[in-house]
XYZ file of C-alpha atoms in Angstrom:
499
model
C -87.972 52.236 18.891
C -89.063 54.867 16.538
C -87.700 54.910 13.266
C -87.419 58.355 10.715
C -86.713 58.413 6.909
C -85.009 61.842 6.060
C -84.098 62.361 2.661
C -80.700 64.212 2.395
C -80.999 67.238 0.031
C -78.370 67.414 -2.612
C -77.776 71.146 -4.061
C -75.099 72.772 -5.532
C -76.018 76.089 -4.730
C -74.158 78.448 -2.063
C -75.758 80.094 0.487
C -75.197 83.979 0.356
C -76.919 85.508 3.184
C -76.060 85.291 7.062
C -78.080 82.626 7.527
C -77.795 79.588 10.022
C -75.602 76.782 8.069
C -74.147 79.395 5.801
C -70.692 79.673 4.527
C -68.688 82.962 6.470
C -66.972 84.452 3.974
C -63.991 85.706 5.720
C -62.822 82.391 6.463
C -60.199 81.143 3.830
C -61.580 81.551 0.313
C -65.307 81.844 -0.280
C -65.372 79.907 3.807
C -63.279 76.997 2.858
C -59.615 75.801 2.729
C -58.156 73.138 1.177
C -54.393 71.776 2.263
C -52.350 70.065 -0.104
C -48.894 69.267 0.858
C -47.976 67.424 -2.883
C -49.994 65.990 -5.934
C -48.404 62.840 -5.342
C -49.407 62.362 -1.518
C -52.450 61.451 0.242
C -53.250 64.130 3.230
C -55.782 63.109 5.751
C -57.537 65.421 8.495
C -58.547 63.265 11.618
C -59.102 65.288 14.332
C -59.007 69.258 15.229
C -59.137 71.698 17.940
C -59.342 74.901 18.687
C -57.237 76.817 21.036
C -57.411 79.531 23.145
C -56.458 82.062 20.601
C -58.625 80.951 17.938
C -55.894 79.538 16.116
C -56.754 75.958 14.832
C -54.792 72.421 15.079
C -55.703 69.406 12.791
C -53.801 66.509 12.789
C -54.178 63.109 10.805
C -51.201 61.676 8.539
C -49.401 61.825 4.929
C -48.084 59.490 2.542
C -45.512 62.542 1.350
C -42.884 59.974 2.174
C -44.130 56.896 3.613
C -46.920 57.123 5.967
C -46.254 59.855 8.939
C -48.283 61.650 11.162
C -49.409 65.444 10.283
C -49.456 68.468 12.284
C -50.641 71.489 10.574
C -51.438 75.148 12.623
C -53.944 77.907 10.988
C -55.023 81.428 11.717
C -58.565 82.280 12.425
C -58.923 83.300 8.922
C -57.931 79.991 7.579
C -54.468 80.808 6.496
C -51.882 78.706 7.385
C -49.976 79.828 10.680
C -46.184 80.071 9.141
C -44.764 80.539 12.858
C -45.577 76.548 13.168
C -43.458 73.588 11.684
C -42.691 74.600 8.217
C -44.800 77.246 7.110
C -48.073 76.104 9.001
C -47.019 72.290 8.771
C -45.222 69.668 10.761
C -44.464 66.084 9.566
C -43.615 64.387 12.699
C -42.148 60.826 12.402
C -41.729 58.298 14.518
C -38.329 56.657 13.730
C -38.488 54.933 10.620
C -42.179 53.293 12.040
C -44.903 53.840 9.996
C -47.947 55.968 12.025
C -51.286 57.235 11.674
C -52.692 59.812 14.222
C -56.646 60.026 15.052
C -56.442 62.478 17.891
C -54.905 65.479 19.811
C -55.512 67.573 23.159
C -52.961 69.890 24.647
C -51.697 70.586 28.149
C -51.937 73.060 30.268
C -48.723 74.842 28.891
C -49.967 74.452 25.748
C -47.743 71.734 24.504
C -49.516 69.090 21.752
C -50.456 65.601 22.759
C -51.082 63.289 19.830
C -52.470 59.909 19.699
C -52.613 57.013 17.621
C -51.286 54.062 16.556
C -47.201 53.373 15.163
C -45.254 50.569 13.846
C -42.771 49.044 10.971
C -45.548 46.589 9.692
C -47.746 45.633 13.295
C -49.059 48.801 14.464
C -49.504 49.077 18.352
C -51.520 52.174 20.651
C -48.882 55.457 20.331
C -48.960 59.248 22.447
C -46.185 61.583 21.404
C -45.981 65.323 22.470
C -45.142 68.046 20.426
C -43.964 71.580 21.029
C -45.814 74.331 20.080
C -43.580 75.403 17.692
C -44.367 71.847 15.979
C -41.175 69.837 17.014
C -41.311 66.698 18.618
C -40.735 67.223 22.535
C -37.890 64.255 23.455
C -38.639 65.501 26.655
C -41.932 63.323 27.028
C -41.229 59.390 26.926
C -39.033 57.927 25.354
C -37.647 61.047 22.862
C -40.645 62.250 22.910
C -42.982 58.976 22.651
C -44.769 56.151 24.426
C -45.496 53.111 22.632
C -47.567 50.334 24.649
C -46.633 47.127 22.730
C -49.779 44.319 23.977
C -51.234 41.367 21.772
C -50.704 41.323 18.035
C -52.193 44.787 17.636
C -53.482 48.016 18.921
C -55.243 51.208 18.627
C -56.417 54.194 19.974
C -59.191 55.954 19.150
C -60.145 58.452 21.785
C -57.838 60.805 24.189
C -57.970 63.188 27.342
C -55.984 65.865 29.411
C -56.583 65.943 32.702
C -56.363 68.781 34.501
C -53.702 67.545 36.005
C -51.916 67.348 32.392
C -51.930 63.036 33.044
C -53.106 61.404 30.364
C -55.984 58.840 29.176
C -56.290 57.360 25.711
C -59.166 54.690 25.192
C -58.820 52.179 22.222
C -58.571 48.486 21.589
C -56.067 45.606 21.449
C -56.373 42.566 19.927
C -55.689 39.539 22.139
C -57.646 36.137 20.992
C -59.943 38.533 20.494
C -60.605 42.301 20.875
C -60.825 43.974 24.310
C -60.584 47.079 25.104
C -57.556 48.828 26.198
C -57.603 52.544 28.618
C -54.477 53.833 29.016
C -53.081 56.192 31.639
C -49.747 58.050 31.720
C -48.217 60.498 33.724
C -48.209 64.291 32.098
C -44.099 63.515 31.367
C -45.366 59.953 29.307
C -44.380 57.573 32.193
C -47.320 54.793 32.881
C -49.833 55.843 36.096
C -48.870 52.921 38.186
C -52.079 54.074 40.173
C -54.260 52.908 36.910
C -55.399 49.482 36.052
C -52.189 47.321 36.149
C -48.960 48.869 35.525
C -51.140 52.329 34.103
C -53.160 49.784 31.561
C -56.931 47.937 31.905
C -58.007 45.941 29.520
C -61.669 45.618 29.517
C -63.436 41.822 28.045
C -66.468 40.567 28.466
C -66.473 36.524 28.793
C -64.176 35.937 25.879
C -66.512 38.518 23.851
C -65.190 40.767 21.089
C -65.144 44.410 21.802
C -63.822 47.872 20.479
C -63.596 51.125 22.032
C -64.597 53.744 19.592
C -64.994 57.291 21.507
C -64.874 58.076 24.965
C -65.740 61.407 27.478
C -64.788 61.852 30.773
C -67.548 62.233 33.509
C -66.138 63.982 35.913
C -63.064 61.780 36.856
C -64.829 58.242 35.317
C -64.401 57.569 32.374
C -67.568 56.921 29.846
C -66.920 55.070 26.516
C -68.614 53.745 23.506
C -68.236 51.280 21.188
C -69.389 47.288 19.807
C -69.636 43.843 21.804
C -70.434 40.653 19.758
C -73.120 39.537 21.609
C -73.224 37.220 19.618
C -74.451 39.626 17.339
C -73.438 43.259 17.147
C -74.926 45.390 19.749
C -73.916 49.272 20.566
C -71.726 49.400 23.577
C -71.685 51.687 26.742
C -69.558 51.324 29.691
C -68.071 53.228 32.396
C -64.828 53.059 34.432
C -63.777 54.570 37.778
C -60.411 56.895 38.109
C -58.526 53.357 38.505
C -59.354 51.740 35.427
C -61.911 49.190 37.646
C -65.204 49.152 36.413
C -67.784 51.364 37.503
C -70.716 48.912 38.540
C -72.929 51.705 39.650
C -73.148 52.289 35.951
C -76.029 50.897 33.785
C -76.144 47.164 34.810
C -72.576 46.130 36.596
C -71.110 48.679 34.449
C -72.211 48.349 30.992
C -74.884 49.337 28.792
C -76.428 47.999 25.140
C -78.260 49.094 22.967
C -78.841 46.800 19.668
C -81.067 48.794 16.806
C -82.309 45.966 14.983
C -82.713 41.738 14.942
C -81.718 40.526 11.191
C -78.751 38.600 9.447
C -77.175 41.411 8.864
C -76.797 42.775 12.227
C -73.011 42.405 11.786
C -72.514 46.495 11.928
C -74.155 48.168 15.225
C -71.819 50.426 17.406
C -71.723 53.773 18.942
C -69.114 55.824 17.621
C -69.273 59.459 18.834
C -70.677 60.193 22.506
C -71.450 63.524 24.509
C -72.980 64.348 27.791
C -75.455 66.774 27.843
C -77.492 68.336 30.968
C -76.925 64.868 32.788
C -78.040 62.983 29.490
C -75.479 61.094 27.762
C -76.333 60.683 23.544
C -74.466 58.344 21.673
C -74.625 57.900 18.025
C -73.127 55.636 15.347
C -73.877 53.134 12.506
C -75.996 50.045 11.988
C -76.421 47.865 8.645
C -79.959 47.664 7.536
C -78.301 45.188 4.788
C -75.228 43.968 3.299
C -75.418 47.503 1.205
C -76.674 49.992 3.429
C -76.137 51.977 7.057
C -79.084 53.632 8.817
C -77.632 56.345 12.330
C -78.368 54.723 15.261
C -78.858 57.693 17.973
C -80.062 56.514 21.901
C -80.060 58.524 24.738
C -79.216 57.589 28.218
C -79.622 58.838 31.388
C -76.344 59.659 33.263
C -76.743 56.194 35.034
C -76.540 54.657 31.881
C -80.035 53.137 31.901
C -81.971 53.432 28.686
C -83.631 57.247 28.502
C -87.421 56.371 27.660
C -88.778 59.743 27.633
C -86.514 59.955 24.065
C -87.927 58.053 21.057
C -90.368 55.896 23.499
C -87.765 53.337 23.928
C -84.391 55.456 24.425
C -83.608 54.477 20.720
C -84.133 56.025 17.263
C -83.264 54.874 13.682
C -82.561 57.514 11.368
C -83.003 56.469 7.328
C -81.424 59.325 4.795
C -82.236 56.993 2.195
C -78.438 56.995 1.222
C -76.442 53.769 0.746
C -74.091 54.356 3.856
C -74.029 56.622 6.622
C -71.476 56.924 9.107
C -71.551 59.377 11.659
C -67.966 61.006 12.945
C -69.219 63.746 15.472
C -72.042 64.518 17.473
C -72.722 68.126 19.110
C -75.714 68.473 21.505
C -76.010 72.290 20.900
C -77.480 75.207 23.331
C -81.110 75.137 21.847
C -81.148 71.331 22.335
C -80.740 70.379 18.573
C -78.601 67.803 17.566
C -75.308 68.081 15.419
C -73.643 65.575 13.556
C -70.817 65.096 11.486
C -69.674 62.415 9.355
C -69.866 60.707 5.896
C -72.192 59.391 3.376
C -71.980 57.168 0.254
C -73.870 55.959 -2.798
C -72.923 53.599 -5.938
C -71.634 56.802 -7.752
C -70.295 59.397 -5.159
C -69.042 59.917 -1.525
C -69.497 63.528 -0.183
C -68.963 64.827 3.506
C -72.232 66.166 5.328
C -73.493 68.076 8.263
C -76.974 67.627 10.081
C -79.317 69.567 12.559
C -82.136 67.475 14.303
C -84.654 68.932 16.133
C -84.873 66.639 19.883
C -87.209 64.232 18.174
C -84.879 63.174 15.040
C -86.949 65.300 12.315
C -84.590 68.004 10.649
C -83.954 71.691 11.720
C -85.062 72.760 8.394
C -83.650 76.408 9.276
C -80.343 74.715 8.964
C -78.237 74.552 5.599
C -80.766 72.938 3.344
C -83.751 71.645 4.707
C -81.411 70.622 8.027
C -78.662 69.437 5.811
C -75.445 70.229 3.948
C -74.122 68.326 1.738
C -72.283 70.734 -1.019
C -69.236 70.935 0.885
C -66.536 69.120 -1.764
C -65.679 66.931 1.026
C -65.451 63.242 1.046
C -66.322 63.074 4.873
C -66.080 65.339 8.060
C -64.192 64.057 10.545
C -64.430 66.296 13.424
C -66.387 69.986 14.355
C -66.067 72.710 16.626
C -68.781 74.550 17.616
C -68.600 77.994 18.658
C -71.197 80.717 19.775
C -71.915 82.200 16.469
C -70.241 79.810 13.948
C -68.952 75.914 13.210
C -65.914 74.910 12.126
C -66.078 71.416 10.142
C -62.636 69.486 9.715
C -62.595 66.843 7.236
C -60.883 65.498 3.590
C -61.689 66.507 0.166
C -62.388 63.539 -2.428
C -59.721 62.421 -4.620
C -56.765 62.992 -4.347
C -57.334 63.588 -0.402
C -56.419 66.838 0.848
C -56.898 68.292 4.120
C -59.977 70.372 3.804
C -61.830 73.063 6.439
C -64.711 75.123 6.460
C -66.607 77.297 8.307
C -70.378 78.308 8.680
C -72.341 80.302 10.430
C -74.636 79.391 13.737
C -76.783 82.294 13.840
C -79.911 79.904 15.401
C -77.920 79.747 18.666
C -78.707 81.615 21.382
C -77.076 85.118 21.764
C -74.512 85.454 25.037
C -77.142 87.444 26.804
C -80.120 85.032 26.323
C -78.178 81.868 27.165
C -76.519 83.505 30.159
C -78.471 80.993 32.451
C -80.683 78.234 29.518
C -79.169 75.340 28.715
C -75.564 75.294 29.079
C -72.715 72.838 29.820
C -71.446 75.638 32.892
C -72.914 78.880 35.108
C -70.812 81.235 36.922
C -71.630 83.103 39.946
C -71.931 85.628 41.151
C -72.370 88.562 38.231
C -71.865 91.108 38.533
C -69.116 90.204 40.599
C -66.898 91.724 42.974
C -63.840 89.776 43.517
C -64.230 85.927 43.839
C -66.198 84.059 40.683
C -67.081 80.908 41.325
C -67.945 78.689 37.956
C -69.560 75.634 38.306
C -70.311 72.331 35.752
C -73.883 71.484 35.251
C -73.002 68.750 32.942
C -70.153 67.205 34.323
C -67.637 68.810 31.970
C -64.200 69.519 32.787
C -62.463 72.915 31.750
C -59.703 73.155 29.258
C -59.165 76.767 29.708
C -60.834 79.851 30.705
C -59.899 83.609 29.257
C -61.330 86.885 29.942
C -61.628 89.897 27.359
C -61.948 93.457 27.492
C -65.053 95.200 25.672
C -61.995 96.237 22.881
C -61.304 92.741 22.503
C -58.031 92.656 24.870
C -57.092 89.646 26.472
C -56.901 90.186 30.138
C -56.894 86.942 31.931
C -55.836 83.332 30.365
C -55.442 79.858 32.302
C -55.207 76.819 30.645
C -56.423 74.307 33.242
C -59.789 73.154 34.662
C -60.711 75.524 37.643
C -63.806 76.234 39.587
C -63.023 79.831 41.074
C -60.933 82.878 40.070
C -60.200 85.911 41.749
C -61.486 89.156 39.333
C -60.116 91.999 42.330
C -57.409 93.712 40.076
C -59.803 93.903 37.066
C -60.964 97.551 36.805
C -64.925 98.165 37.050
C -66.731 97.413 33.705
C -67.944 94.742 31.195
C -65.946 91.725 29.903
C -66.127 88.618 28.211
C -65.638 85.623 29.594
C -64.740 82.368 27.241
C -65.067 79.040 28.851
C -63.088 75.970 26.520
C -64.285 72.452 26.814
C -64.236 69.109 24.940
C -64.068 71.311 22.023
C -66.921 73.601 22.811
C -66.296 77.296 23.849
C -69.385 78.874 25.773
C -69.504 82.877 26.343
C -70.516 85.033 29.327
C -71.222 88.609 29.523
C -69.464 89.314 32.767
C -69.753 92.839 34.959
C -67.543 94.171 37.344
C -68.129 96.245 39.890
C-alpha cells in the first residue's frame, strides 16, 4: 500500500480568471450563496441535486423551531426559487417528531423523496415525499411518510429511485449490535414484500458490528460501503442482489475489506463515499493514524469486488494532508480520470470545507484551485457536489453560526462535448447522426435519471424523467441538438445530428 503526504495549501486569495477550480461569477454573489433562515437557528445543508432544469434542491434540517427537516429550491443563478415553499424554502415536519434529513432523489414526475431519520427522543430510518411545490405529499405513506420502527435505533444514510419510481434507502439499525438495514418500498411508500422480509434485510456478520455509510446501485444490485469490527475497524464493501439476499458472486461470498493500517488506534477505518467508474468501483473514507488525526483512505476495486492491484500496487492508498482530521463527504471520478473529493478538514484552531483533484496515482492536479486544492471557501465542510460539463457545484455549511452555504466553480480541464463524445464516459449513444431510433447504452453500469434534448437556441425539445435505453428522434426536424444525460448526480453532454 502506497502512502502520499500532500500538504493542503491555505490562501486567501480569489481566483479571477476562467481558470479550472475558479469561482463563476454569475453564480450568486462573487460565485457563492449563503442561506440563513434566522440568527438564532442552526441551518444545515446535507445533500443536493440538480434537476433537469438546472434548478437546484438541498436539503438537511433547522433548529428554527425545534429540529425539522429543510427543503430549500434555487435558480441557476443561485437565487432562491420563490415559486417553492415559502419564498425558496420549505420546513417540513414530521408531527411533533424531531428529524434530520441526509438525502433526497426525485421520481419520475418529479415529486421529492427525502430520507433520514425521525423521532420524539429515539430516532428510527424515515422517507417522506414532497411535492414540488414543497408541501408534504399525504398521498405517499402514511400522510405522506414511512417510518420503519426496528431495534433501539436507526438510520439512513444513502437513497435510490428506481426507474420504476420504488424505492431503496441503505443505513443501519442498532440491534445488540449494529447491522445493516436496506430498505425497499413501493413508489406510493408501501414496503416491497418482494425485498428481504416484509421489504427489509438486515445484513450481520457473526454477531459483528457494522454500518452502512453510502451505497450505488449496479445495475439492479445494490453496492454499499461502510465499517465491520473485525475485531478491529476495517473498510467495508458488500453487494446485494434485487431481493435484498446477498450477492455471493461478489468479492468473497459477498463482501469485501479493505483495512489501511495495523495499530491501537485502528478504531476509525470505513468507506464513506463510493462510485463506479468504467467497471472500477473507488471507495474513499477516513482512517485514524492516532487518537488526534485522520489520513483518506482511497482503494479501488474491480467490479467483482476483488482488490484492484494495478492501483497503488496493492488496490490501496493512504493520503496524508498533514491536517489534524480529514473526512471525506464525496467522491467524483471525473471524465479525464482525475479524482474529486469533497469533504471536511480540521486543526486545533480552525475547521474549513475543501475540495481536491488527484491525478490517478493520488499526487494533486496542480491545475486545479491551488496547487489541486481549495480551501478558501468560508465553509466549515462540503457535504455533497455536482459535477457538470463545464462547472461544479459544491453544497455544504458555513462555520459558525451554520448556514446553508453553495458555490460554484469552474471545470474548464474537462473535456469539451466534442472531444469526449466517445473517451471515457459513464454512457454512448448510437447511432449519430441519427435518423429516427437512438439507442443509448451504459458503459458503467449507471442507471438514467432523466434524459432532455435542446435546440442549438437553447429550447427544450424533448424531456423524460426515467431511465431509458432508446428514444425515437423521427419528428425532430433535421439539424444539431444537445443531448443531456442525468445520473447519480452527474449530467454528461452529446452533440447530437439529425438528419
Amino acid at each position: 500500500m502506497k502512502k502520499i503526504i500532500l500538504f493542503l495549501i491555505f490562501s486567501n486569495s480569489i481566483i479571477y480568471s476562467q481558470t479550472d477550480g475558479s469561482l463563476d461569477t454569475s453564480f450568486g454573489t462573487n460565485g457563492k450563496v449563503v442561506t440563513d433562515l434566522s440568527s438564532s437557528s442552526t441551518d444545515f445543508a446535507q445533500d443536493g441535486i440538480q434537476l433537469p432544469d438546472n434548478k437546484i434542491l438541498v436539503t438537511g434540517y433547522t433548529t428554527l423551531n425545534g429540529t425539522d427537516n429543510l427543503l430549500l429550491k434555487y435558480l441557476p443563478n443561485g437565487e432562491l426559487d420563490l415559486s417553492f415553499g415559502s419564498s425558496g424554502i420549505s420546513i417540513i415536519k414530521f408531527g411533533s417528531n424531531k428529524s434530520q434529513v441526509r438525502k433526497i432523489a426525485t421520481q419520475s414526475d418529479g415529486k421529492i423523496i427525502i430520507a433520514g431519520r425521525s423521532g420524539p427522543s429515539i430516532a428510527y430510518a424515515t422517507i417522506a415525499r414532497v411535492n414540488s411545490d414543497g408541501t408534504l405529499d399525504t398521498t405517499f405513506g402514511t400522510n405522506g411518510i414511512t417510518t420503519k420502527i426496528s431495534g433501539s435505533e436507526s438510520d439512513i444514510q444513502s437513497l435510490h429511485v428506481l426507474p420504476d419510481n420504488k424505492i431503496i434507502v441503505v443505513g443501519y439499525v442498532l440491534n445488540n449490535n449494529a447491522d445493516i438495514q436496506v430498505i425497499k418500498l413501493n413508489a406510493d411508500g408501501s414496503f416491497d414484500t418482494n425485498f428481504g422480509t416484509n421489504g427489509v434485510a438486515v445484513i450481520n456478520f457473526d454477531s459483528l458490528s457494522q454500518r452502512a455509510f453510502c451505497s450505488v446501485m449496479n445495475g439492479d444490485k445494490i453496492l454499499i460501503g461502510g465499517v465491520v469490527n473485525n475485531p478491529n475497524e476495517s473498510s467495508l464493501l458488500l453487494q446485494l442482489n434485487s431481493n435484498g439476499s446477498i450477492d455471493t458472486t461478489f468479492g468473497i461470498n459477498g463482501y469485501s475489506y479493505a483495512q489501511f493500517g495495523a495499530n491501537p488506534y485502528d478504531y476509525y477505518d470505513r468507506f464513506l463515499s463510493i462510485k463506479i467508474f468504467q467497471n472500477k468501483i473507488y471507495a474513499i473514507g477516513s482512517r485514524a493514524k492516532d487518537s488526534f488525526n485522520y489520513n483518506i483512505n482511497l482503494a479501488r476495486f474491480t467490479i467483482d469486488g476483488l482488490l484492484d492491484t494495478s492501483f497503488s500496487d496493492d488496490g490501496k492508498l493512504l493520503i496524508d494532508t498533514n491536517s489534524e482530521k480529514d473526512f471525506v463527504q464525496d467522491l467524483n471520478i471525473l471524465y479525464d480520470n482525475s479524482i474529486f473529493l469533497a469533504g471536511g478538514s480540521s486543526t486545533s484552531s480552525s475547521t474549513y470545507g475543501f475540495l481536491m483533484k488527484l491525478n490517478q496515482d493520488g499526487s494533486y492536479k496542480t491545475n486545479f484551485g491551488v496547487n489541486g486544492v481549495i480551501t478558501n471557501m468560508n465553509f466549515s465542510g462540503v457535504q455533497k457536489v455536482i459535477v457538470n460539463e463545464t462547472n461544479i457545484i459544491a453544497i455544504g455549511n458555513t462555520n459558525s453560526p451554520s448556514n446553508v452555504a453553495l458555490a460554484k466553480y469552474n471545470n474548464s480541464n474537462l473535456l469539451s462535448i466534442q472531444e469526449n463524445q466517445f473517451k471515457n464516459k459513464n454512457f454512448s449513444i448510437y447511432p449519430n447522426p441519427v435518423e429516427d431510433k437512438l439507442n443509448i447504452i451504459s458503459l458503467s453500469r449507471h442507471q438514467i435519471d432523466a434524459v432532455e434534448i435542446l435546440d442549438v437556441l437553447g429550447k427544450k425539445v424533448f424531456k423524460q424523467n426515467q431511465n431509458i435505453n432508446q428514444l425515437n428522434t423521427a419528428s425532430f426536424p433535421k439539424g444539431i441538438y444537445l443531448l443531456k444525460i442525468y445520473s447519480d448526480g452527474l449530467i454528461e453532454d452529446f452533440k447530437l445530428i439529425k438528419y
